[in-house]
Short mmCIF file of C-alpha atoms in Angstrom, two decimals:
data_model
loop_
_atom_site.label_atom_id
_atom_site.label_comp_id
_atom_site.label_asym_id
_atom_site.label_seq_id
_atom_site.Cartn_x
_atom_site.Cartn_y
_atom_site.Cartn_z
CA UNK Y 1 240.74 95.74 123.79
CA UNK Y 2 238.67 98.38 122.74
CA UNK Y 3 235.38 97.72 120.34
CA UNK Y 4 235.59 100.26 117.28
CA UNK Y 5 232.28 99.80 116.48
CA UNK Y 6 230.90 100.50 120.04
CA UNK Y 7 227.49 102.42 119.54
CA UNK Y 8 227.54 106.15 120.13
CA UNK Y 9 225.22 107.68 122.23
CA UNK Y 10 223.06 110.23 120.61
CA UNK Y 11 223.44 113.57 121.48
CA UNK Y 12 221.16 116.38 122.21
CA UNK Y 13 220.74 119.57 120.59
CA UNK Y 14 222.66 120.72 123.94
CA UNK Y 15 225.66 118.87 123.48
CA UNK Y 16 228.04 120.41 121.59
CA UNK Y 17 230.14 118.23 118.62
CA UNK Y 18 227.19 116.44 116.56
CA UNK Y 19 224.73 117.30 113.92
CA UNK Y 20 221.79 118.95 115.16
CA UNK Y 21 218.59 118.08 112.43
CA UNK Y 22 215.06 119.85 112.79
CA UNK Y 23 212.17 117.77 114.11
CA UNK Y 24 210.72 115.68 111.35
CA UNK Y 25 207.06 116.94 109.95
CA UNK Y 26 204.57 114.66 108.36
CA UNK Y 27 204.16 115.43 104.67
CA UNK Y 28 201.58 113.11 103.36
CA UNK Y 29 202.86 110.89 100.31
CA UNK Y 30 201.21 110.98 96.93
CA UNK Y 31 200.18 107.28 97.07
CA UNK Y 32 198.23 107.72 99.85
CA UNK Y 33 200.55 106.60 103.47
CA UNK Y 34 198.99 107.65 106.16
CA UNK Y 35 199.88 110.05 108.91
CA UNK Y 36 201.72 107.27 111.56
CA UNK Y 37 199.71 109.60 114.26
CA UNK Y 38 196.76 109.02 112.72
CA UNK Y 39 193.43 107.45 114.92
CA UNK Y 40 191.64 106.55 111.85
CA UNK Y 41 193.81 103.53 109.56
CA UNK Y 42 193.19 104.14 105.74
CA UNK Y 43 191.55 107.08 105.92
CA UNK Y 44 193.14 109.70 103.24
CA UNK Y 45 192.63 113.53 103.50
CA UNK Y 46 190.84 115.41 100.87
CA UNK Y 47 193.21 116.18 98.08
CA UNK Y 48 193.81 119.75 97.97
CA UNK Y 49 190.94 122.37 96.16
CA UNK Y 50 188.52 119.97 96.93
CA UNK Y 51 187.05 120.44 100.71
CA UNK Y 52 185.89 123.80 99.18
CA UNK Y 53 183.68 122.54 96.30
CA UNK Y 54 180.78 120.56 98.15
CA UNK Y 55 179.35 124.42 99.87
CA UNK Y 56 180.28 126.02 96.61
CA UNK Y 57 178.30 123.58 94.49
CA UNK Y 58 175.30 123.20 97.19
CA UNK Y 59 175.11 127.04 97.22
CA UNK Y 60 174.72 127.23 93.03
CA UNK Y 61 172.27 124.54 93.37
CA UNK Y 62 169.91 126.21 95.95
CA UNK Y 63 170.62 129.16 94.23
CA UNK Y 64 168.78 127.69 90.84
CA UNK Y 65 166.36 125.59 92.97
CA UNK Y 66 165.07 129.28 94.35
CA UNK Y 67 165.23 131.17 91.52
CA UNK Y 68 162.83 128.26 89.60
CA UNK Y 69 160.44 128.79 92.55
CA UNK Y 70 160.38 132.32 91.71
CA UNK Y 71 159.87 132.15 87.86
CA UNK Y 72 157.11 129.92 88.79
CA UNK Y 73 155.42 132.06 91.28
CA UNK Y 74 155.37 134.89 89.36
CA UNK Y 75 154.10 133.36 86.28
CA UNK Y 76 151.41 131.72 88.28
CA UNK Y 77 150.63 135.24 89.80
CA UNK Y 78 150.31 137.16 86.17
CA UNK Y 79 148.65 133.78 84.19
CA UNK Y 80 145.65 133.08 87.49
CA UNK Y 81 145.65 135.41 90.26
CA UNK Y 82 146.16 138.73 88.60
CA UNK Y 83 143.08 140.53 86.58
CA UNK Y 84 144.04 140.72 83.21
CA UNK Y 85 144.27 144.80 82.17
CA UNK Y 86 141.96 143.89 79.04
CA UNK Y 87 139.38 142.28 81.29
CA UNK Y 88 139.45 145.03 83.39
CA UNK Y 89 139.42 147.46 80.95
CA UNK Y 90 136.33 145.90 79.76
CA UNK Y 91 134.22 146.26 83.03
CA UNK Y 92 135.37 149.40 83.38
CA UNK Y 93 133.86 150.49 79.72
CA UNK Y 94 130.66 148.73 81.05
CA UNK Y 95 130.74 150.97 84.02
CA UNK Y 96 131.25 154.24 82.02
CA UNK Y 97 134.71 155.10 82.90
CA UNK Y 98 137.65 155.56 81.40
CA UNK Y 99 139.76 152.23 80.14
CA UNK Y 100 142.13 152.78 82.81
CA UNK Y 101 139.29 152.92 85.18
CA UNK Y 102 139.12 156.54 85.97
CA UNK Y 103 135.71 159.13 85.84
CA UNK Y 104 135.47 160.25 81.93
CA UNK Y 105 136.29 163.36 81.51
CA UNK Y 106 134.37 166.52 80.51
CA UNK Y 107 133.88 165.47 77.49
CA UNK Y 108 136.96 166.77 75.93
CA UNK Y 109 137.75 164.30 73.05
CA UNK Y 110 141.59 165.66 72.25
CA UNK Y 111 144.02 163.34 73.93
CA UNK Y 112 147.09 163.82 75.46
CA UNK Y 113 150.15 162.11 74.12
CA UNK Y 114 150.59 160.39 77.93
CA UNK Y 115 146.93 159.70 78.17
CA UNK Y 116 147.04 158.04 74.35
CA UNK Y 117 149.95 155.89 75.63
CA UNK Y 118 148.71 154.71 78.79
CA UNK Y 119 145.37 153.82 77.67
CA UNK Y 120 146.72 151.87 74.76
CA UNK Y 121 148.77 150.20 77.41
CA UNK Y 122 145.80 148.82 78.64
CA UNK Y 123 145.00 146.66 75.97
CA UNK Y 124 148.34 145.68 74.55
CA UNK Y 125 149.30 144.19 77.78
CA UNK Y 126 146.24 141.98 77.39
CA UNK Y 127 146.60 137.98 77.58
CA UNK Y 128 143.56 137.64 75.23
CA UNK Y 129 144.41 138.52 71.33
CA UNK Y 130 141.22 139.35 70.61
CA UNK Y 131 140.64 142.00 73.35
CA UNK Y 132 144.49 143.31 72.48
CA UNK Y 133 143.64 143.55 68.46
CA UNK Y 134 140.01 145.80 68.98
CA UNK Y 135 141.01 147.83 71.90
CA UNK Y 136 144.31 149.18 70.62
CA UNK Y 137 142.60 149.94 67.14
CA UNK Y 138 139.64 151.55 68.84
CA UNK Y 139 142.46 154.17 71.50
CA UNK Y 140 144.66 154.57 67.86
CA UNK Y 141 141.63 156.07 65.81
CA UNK Y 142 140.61 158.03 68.80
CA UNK Y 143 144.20 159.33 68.98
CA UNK Y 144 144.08 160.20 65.24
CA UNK Y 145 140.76 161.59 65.78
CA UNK Y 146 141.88 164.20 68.76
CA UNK Y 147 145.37 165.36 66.44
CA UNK Y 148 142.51 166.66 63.95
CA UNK Y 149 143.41 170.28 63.59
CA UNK Y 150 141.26 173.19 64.54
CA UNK Y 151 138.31 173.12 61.36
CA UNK Y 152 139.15 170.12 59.85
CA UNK Y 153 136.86 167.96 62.36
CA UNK Y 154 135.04 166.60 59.72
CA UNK Y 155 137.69 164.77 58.64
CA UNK Y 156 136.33 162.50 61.13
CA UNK Y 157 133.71 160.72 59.38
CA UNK Y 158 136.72 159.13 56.83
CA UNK Y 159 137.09 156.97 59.92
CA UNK Y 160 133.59 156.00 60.89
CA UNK Y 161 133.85 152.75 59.36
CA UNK Y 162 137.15 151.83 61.43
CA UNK Y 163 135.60 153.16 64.49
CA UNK Y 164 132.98 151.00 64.10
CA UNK Y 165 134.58 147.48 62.97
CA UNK Y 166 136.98 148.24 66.14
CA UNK Y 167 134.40 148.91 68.35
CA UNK Y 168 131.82 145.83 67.57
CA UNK Y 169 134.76 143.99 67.74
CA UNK Y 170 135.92 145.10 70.87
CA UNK Y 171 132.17 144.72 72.96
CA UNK Y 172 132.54 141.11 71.20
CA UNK Y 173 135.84 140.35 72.56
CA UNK Y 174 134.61 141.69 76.19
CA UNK Y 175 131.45 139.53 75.88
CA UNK Y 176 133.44 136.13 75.09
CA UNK Y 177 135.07 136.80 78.81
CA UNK Y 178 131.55 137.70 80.14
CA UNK Y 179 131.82 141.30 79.97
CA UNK Y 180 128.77 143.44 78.22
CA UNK Y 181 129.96 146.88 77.00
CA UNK Y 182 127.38 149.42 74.97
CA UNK Y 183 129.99 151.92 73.29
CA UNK Y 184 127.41 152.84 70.84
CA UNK Y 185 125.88 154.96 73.39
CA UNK Y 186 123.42 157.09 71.48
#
């Protein structure tokens, strides 16, 4: 007698007759089974998206970290290192130059509009208020002074008195940072 329920030999892909199914691939399961090929028991692969984060978030980090140092350097630079423009403004008044440090002129009092704006420069990009205040009020009234039309020079003296609060108050502001400056040069 013949066994019905004799065990068939599997076939190859060769053999002609049987179902032929693809090679089996690992797809990891959402509760965490592990690869049976795996070396390394329990150990779980990074879910997907994340592997790319930890470079990402390292790079916005340093990022920050360097532009901190930066800011920091910089300020330290303009605040300690750097001559303030009013200071140096100042010693060059004491010298007899210009506010921006260069030869005075002929003598010529009228003012360009770029020379008006650069030497007020000088003193408005002062740290020290004081130096800031006097200096611009002292380059405005010569500016006003210089746009005095042809005759009319005597309308001049109307501003002696602000020429003279802005200038005291200027050679005072040098002299707190250890500056002397004679502008009353008579």
């Amino acid at each position: 007698m013949t066994d019905p329920y004799q065990a068939q030999q599997p076939q190859s892909p060769d053999q002609p007759g049987g179902p032929v199914y693809p090679p089996q691939q690992y797809q990891p399961h959402p509760l965490g089974q592990q690869d049976p090929g795996s070396a390394q028991p329990g150990h779980l692969p990074p879910p997907a998206g994340m592997s790319g984060r930890k470079p990402l978030l390292f790079a916005a980090v340093a990022f920050v970290a360097l532009l901190m140092l930066v800011a920091t350097g910089f300020t330290v630079y303009e605040r300690f290192i750097k001559e303030d423009s009013g200071i140096a403004a100042c010693k060059a008044l004491a010298e007899g130059k210009d506010p921006d440090g260069t030869t005075k002129g002929s003598g010529d009092i009228k003012l360009t509009e770029a020379e008006y704006r650069e030497t007020r420069k000088v003193f408005e990009d002062s740290r020290y208020e004081d130096i800031r205040k006097h200096g611009t009020a002292l380059v405005d009234i010569a500016w006003q002074i210089s746009q005095l039309p042809e005759g009319q020079e005597m309308g001049a003296i109307a501003l002696l008195v602000p020429v003279e609060t802005a200038t005291t108050g200027l050679q005072a502001a040098c002299a707190d940072q250890g500056v002397t400056v004679k502008l009353n040069r008579r």
